[in-house]
Amino acid sequence: MSDFEYANAPESPAIANIASNYGLFIGGKFVQPKKGKSFNTINPATEEVLSKIGYADKSDIDAAVKSARSAYLKVWSKMPAKERGKYLYRIARIMQERAREFAVVETLDNGKPIRESRDTDVPLAAAHFFYHAGWADKLEFAGFGSKPKSLGVVGQVIPWNFPLLMLAWKIAPALAAGNTVVLKPAETTPLTALLFAEVCQQAGLPEGVVNIVTGDGVTGAALVNHPDINKIAFTGSTEVGKSIARAISGSKKTATLELGGKAANIVFDDAAIDEAVEGIVNGIFFNQGHVCCAGSRLILQENVAEEVLDKLKKRMSLIRVGDPMDKNTDLGAINSKEQLNKINEISNAGDKEGANRWSPELKLPSKGFWFPPTIFTGVTQSHRIAREEIFGPVLSVLTFRTPAEAIEKANNTMYGLSAGIWSDKGSKVLWAAKQLKAGVIWSNTFNKFDPASPFGGYKESGWGREGGRHGLSGYLTAEAKVNK
Amino acid sequence: MIIDGSEKSLRKFLSELSPVDQVGAEARAAMLATRSIKTSSKAWAIDMAISMVDLTTLEGADTPGKIKTLCAKAVRPDPTDSTVPSVGAICVYNDMVRIARSELDSIGGNSVPVAAVATAFPSGRASLAVKKIDTQDALNAGASEIDMVIDRGAFLSGRLMEVFEEIRTIKELCGNKAHLKVILETGELVTYDNVRKASYLAMLAGADFIKTSTGKVAPAATAPVVLVMLEAVRDYFALTGTKIGVKPAGGIRTTKDAIKQLVLVKETAGDQWLTPDLFRIGASALLNDLLMQRMKLRSGHYASANYVTVD
Amino acid sequence: MSRIDVNKTYKLFIGGAFPRSESGRVYEIKGADKKFIANPALASRKDLRDAVVAAKTAQPGWANATAFNRGQILYRMAEMLEGKSEQFINEIISLEGVTKKAAQLQVSQAIDCLVWYSGWCDKLASISGSQNQVSGPFYNFTTPESLGVVAVFAEAKPSLLATVRALAPVLAGGNSAILIASENFPLPAISLGEVIATSDLPGGVVNILTGKASELIPWVGSHMEIDGIDLTGVSKKQEEELRLAGVDNLKRIFRFSNTDHPERILSFMEQKTIWHPIGI
């Protein structure tokens, strides 16, 4: 045996100038919350407090919405589209310049591996601004009529799994289409949004076009219920998404909802097995499985199940779990104690219901929140681990005999966000892609994202699409639909 | 028995191999290339890489003098530092084998093997009779490793049994005297599916090592090609219990490149392959870069090319 | 003595058949002249349930028919409607009390509307789909697909045109429909069932219920196998009720303006994005 153990390769936290406390970003300035309340954000890998964050209540939300409305009426909606686009280009460029800082802060606040924040989250976030910057002065060619109009003030509530990237998914199209925004980052991951506020300042973005209000679910609800909001864009759980939909059902507000998923990842016997195994790993262990479109249900053709599982287990043994700041870490910390409890709870139900749990042998850090990469075999459709979104590094494995059975199992869920297909046969891939009831189909790949590619779900995975030409429509008035 | 020696069984086995998805394989190799190997692991990797180098000269202009210089370098890569290990082997054309062998023996390099490229290297375009004589000649001159090329023309036109028989024949000649490395020349096979198929074909026919390239064709030992070959030896071991070695050759010039190769080995075939018995790197310029990086790591400052020997 | 007319019994249209309401209930429809015209069925929640089962069963076949085929069938509906023009003109006159000329115009507009949507069936992916230029070795495209089962509340008047204008786009997108006919002006909608039954549209793709919208709305809103609602014909209050109940399965719910527009089709379609690597 060799001694080729990778020595620690930590990214330096020095580049992250995290302030000891942050106010709310309203009207282009950091202001203290009116009631002076605050909460701590911690590093989930160490449980150390990173900063004290202002807690926005109803009156702060009101101030933020007023600032956004005023910016909309006086500045942003009157500005030539070309100039609007140039601000977005500026933002994209500054994010690229400060990419490393963003990556470090994201990893500290979220617990995701620095490799992922560095190579995925931050570059994609900048790319979203770059992509949408180009749309700003081309909206009349986007296929939504010759005079598409912005909606006004958009309230946006984003989750903790991709804090900066989700911010980009929300803010970039909203601004490109001519709206102004009030965005609430997740309670556990506010830091990159506040860093983004600094970017807005550096870019000279007119005051009030982007407002960032930090807080918890109560803050989010206050934003959703504010009467002067024209549209809500939300990414998060189906449960909260539905409560938002209910809250606005009697109002004039429209909504885009990106909600939960329980994606099937189907491996046919003619698949490129080694790449399928990589895809399975990427599908469920990317970002600790904190991914709404995670490939959390592996559906294997029976005649290759043993081979795939054997390779998968060997591959899982190579997953490097630990310090998210180590450049060689593959699986970082679970974002919060609360989420860890939820993962434990559903996984324990898997044990009780008779599924077989397996994880590679590894030592988890003593501080912070951790869960090992885990698979359950012997899972049936009725098990909770096959039905509920776990939002953690836990994979449920089912098998099938015929292609029709695979599709039937894959579609047997209230969700419809994404699905994976692994087969070397083109006609079979297209057949399966057509049958699957999901908004994003990854064939012979998984968890790929791009600003040009629309993302969003069928069924109870949400309303509308984000990204690409289709995502723009959520921020523009419709021609034939009557506003509520 | 995986195959019974018939063409039919060979074809059946090779046709049932799982395909390789190009984009997926390249993405995996690219991800592994982001591994950050620092401090103690880097020191370990540099010494391991040195011991895996097949120090190579395969030029029409090779002379006995050049070969002797290379031998000195092989035995003591850094004359000022005796803790530097010897390289894995010297790799030369077969008319230089005798010179290399006797030079190595005379300077204390008895344990450094001499590898000869054979079978009408690099093109492989000669009759089997010539290839046999070529190989026998190298063996007679003292080669303990034979780096043969496969007949890519035969492989690409589907005459798989011909390729198989050639390898089997050369392996027979090698017997217990020499290890057989089979060069696939992956740059001419083009697809990863072909690389996987040729890897298995070579292993089934008796290769002790599968080697990417002659060094005369680009692209040569790209990371995804090596990944696919490492997967092949890993899976072949699971199937047969036999460990086959892998030798990337061509294009690996820097310490960074070499360490990436070792990462590929560790995270694909596994730690068991991290030995010169199962992994070699065919190279020439690489060795000096490894030595310079080694000096830097020990002294803490960047080294000068003036302090490593030019060969 | 003059001949006694043979009057039509106006029944429901479910799964390609014309049943009475399982409840046995009917209600009276009077014409603009206050004279009795018919006793259409007063559909119950169980009729709705049956209609949803029929719609759900028929939908995949309709969605998987080629777009060309769907276009032909919508066109066939236009042909059948043209052939039955007189009947519809008479129904419209007696119900709405409009002139013959106005009724004729309404029928011809309804026919033209069907022809217009017929032509959309095989062009939807071209105008609303896309190939997306992602930065990587992937082929990536987005294409619209049917949503599923859509409940349609059309405006009461113009009775035939509003019904066709709401129904045709739902069908063009490959969905099946539960048409809840206007309470006071239901006859053209019911007779449309006869057009549909002779147009090669598979049974169950369109189901027509008559009765009180107010009675059916809670069940439509909360039915977990209804995927979308066109509520153009309901009141503001009913809209709120439908939207609130529809949250349970996140129904796609829209109200449309009085126009023909491909957005009406696409509102009841889902955009699917497919990735595939490009390699050898």
GROMACS .gro file of N, CA and C in nm, chain A residues 1-9 115 118-119 270-275 278 311 315 318 320 327-330 424 444, chain B residues 18-21 24-25 28 31 34-41 44-45 196 231 234-235 262-263 266-267 271-272 274:
model
  174
    1MET      N    1   0.084  -0.120   0.000
    1MET     CA    2   0.000   0.000   0.000
    1MET      C    3   0.087   0.125   0.000
    2SER      N    4   0.033   0.228  -0.058
    2SER     CA    5   0.110   0.351  -0.071
    2SER      C    6   0.088   0.442   0.048
    3ASP      N    7   0.160   0.550   0.050
    3ASP     CA    8   0.139   0.654   0.151
    3ASP      C    9   0.093   0.781   0.085
    4PHE      N   10   0.023   0.764  -0.027
    4PHE     CA   11  -0.017   0.882  -0.102
    4PHE      C   12  -0.145   0.938  -0.042
    5GLU      N   13  -0.132   0.986   0.082
    5GLU     CA   14  -0.247   1.051   0.145
    5GLU      C   15  -0.236   1.200   0.116
    6TYR      N   16  -0.345   1.258   0.066
    6TYR     CA   17  -0.338   1.400   0.032
    6TYR      C   18  -0.322   1.483   0.158
    7ALA      N   19  -0.216   1.562   0.159
    7ALA     CA   20  -0.198   1.653   0.272
    7ALA      C   21  -0.303   1.763   0.266
    8ASN      N   22  -0.328   1.827   0.380
    8ASN     CA   23  -0.425   1.937   0.380
    8ASN      C   24  -0.390   2.040   0.275
    9ALA      N   25  -0.490   2.083   0.202
    9ALA     CA   26  -0.468   2.186   0.102
    9ALA      C   27  -0.572   2.294   0.122
  115ARG      N   28  -1.410   2.361  -0.364
  115ARG     CA   29  -1.400   2.323  -0.506
  115ARG      C   30  -1.530   2.355  -0.579
  118ARG      N   31  -1.599   2.741  -0.583
  118ARG     CA   32  -1.502   2.802  -0.675
  118ARG      C   33  -1.531   2.766  -0.821
  119ASP      N   34  -1.562   2.639  -0.847
  119ASP     CA   35  -1.575   2.593  -0.985
  119ASP      C   36  -1.719   2.594  -1.037
  270ASP      N   37  -2.744  -0.083  -2.102
  270ASP     CA   38  -2.649  -0.051  -2.210
  270ASP      C   39  -2.577   0.081  -2.184
  271ALA      N   40  -2.585   0.130  -2.063
  271ALA     CA   41  -2.521   0.259  -2.033
  271ALA      C   42  -2.370   0.246  -2.027
  272ALA      N   43  -2.303   0.358  -2.043
  272ALA     CA   44  -2.160   0.366  -2.014
  272ALA      C   45  -2.149   0.364  -1.861
  273ILE      N   46  -2.118   0.247  -1.807
  273ILE     CA   47  -2.134   0.227  -1.663
  273ILE      C   48  -2.042   0.316  -1.579
  274ASP      N   49  -1.917   0.329  -1.621
  274ASP     CA   50  -1.826   0.410  -1.539
  274ASP      C   51  -1.873   0.555  -1.532
  275GLU      N   52  -1.919   0.607  -1.645
  275GLU     CA   53  -1.966   0.746  -1.645
  275GLU      C   54  -2.101   0.756  -1.572
  278GLU      N   55  -2.023   0.788  -1.212
  278GLU     CA   56  -1.986   0.927  -1.185
  278GLU      C   57  -2.110   1.017  -1.179
  311LYS      N   58  -1.956  -0.092  -0.819
  311LYS     CA   59  -1.871   0.021  -0.860
  311LYS      C   60  -1.906   0.147  -0.782
  315ARG      N   61  -1.662   0.366  -0.555
  315ARG     CA   62  -1.645   0.508  -0.586
  315ARG      C   63  -1.679   0.595  -0.465
  318LEU      N   64  -1.416   0.669  -0.219
  318LEU     CA   65  -1.316   0.770  -0.255
  318LEU      C   66  -1.362   0.912  -0.225
  320ARG      N   67  -1.417   1.232  -0.053
  320ARG     CA   68  -1.342   1.292   0.057
  320ARG      C   69  -1.434   1.385   0.136
  327LYS      N   70  -0.916   2.212  -0.051
  327LYS     CA   71  -0.943   2.208  -0.194
  327LYS      C   72  -0.972   2.067  -0.245
  328ASN      N   73  -0.938   1.967  -0.165
  328ASN     CA   74  -0.964   1.829  -0.209
  328ASN      C   75  -1.091   1.769  -0.150
  329THR      N   76  -1.165   1.849  -0.077
  329THR     CA   77  -1.288   1.795  -0.018
  329THR      C   78  -1.397   1.784  -0.122
  330ASP      N   79  -1.464   1.667  -0.121
  330ASP     CA   80  -1.574   1.643  -0.216
  330ASP      C   81  -1.709   1.665  -0.151
  424ASP      N   82  -2.666   0.410  -2.380
  424ASP     CA   83  -2.583   0.444  -2.495
  424ASP      C   84  -2.664   0.442  -2.624
  444ASN      N   85  -2.734   1.100  -1.990
  444ASN     CA   86  -2.591   1.070  -1.984
  444ASN      C   87  -2.511   1.185  -1.924
  502SER      N   88  -1.873  -0.237  -2.164
  502SER     CA   89  -1.953  -0.115  -2.149
  502SER      C   90  -1.890  -0.002  -2.229
  503PRO      N   91  -1.972   0.077  -2.295
  503PRO     CA   92  -1.916   0.190  -2.372
  503PRO      C   93  -1.859   0.296  -2.280
  504VAL      N   94  -1.781   0.387  -2.339
  504VAL     CA   95  -1.728   0.501  -2.263
  504VAL      C   96  -1.795   0.626  -2.317
  505ASP      N   97  -1.847   0.707  -2.229
  505ASP     CA   98  -1.902   0.836  -2.271
  505ASP      C   99  -1.790   0.939  -2.267
  508GLY      N  100  -1.833   1.245  -2.029
  508GLY     CA  101  -1.827   1.204  -1.889
  508GLY      C  102  -1.686   1.167  -1.847
  509ALA      N  103  -1.616   1.093  -1.932
  509ALA     CA  104  -1.480   1.051  -1.899
  509ALA      C  105  -1.389   1.173  -1.888
  512ARG      N  106  -1.457   1.363  -1.567
  512ARG     CA  107  -1.399   1.298  -1.450
  512ARG      C  108  -1.248   1.325  -1.443
  515MET      N  109  -1.190   1.679  -1.337
  515MET     CA  110  -1.215   1.700  -1.194
  515MET      C  111  -1.095   1.650  -1.113
  518THR      N  112  -0.805   1.873  -1.062
  518THR     CA  113  -0.812   1.985  -0.968
  518THR      C  114  -0.759   1.947  -0.830
  519ARG      N  115  -0.727   1.822  -0.809
  519ARG     CA  116  -0.673   1.783  -0.678
  519ARG      C  117  -0.549   1.866  -0.648
  520SER      N  118  -0.543   1.912  -0.527
  520SER     CA  119  -0.433   1.998  -0.487
  520SER      C  120  -0.337   1.917  -0.401
  521ILE      N  121  -0.220   1.886  -0.457
  521ILE     CA  122  -0.125   1.798  -0.386
  521ILE      C  123  -0.012   1.882  -0.332
  522LYS      N  124  -0.007   1.891  -0.203
  522LYS     CA  125   0.086   1.985  -0.139
  522LYS      C  126   0.179   1.912  -0.041
  523THR      N  127   0.280   1.983  -0.001
  523THR     CA  128   0.373   1.947   0.108
  523THR      C  129   0.412   1.800   0.111
  524SER      N  130   0.377   1.729   0.219
  524SER     CA  131   0.426   1.592   0.237
  524SER      C  132   0.379   1.500   0.125
  525SER      N  133   0.256   1.520   0.079
  525SER     CA  134   0.208   1.432  -0.027
  525SER      C  135   0.279   1.462  -0.158
  528TRP      N  136   0.620   1.295  -0.144
  528TRP     CA  137   0.606   1.151  -0.168
  528TRP      C  138   0.583   1.125  -0.316
  529ALA      N  139   0.495   1.206  -0.375
  529ALA     CA  140   0.458   1.185  -0.515
  529ALA      C  141   0.577   1.205  -0.608
  680ARG      N  142  -1.059   0.136  -2.471
  680ARG     CA  143  -1.101   0.031  -2.377
  680ARG      C  144  -1.093  -0.107  -2.442
  715GLU      N  145  -0.922   0.222  -1.559
  715GLU     CA  146  -1.049   0.153  -1.533
  715GLU      C  147  -1.043   0.010  -1.586
  718ARG      N  148  -0.830  -0.204  -1.357
  718ARG     CA  149  -0.905  -0.224  -1.232
  718ARG      C  150  -1.012  -0.332  -1.251
  719ASP      N  151  -1.089  -0.318  -1.358
  719ASP     CA  152  -1.199  -0.412  -1.381
  719ASP      C  153  -1.147  -0.550  -1.422
  746LEU      N  154  -0.055   1.039  -1.100
  746LEU     CA  155  -0.062   0.960  -0.976
  746LEU      C  156  -0.199   0.973  -0.909
  747VAL      N  157  -0.258   1.092  -0.918
  747VAL     CA  158  -0.393   1.110  -0.865
  747VAL      C  159  -0.492   1.021  -0.941
  750LYS      N  160  -0.445   0.669  -0.816
  750LYS     CA  161  -0.499   0.649  -0.681
  750LYS      C  162  -0.651   0.642  -0.682
  751GLU      N  163  -0.715   0.733  -0.756
  751GLU     CA  164  -0.860   0.742  -0.749
  751GLU      C  165  -0.931   0.662  -0.859
  755ASP      N  166  -0.476   0.255  -0.471
  755ASP     CA  167  -0.341   0.266  -0.416
  755ASP      C  168  -0.250   0.151  -0.455
  756GLN      N  169  -0.310   0.034  -0.475
  756GLN     CA  170  -0.227  -0.083  -0.507
  756GLN      C  171  -0.146  -0.064  -0.635
  758LEU      N  172   0.003   0.208  -0.715
  758LEU     CA  173   0.105   0.313  -0.699
  758LEU      C  174   0.240   0.251  -0.668
   0.00000   0.00000   0.00000
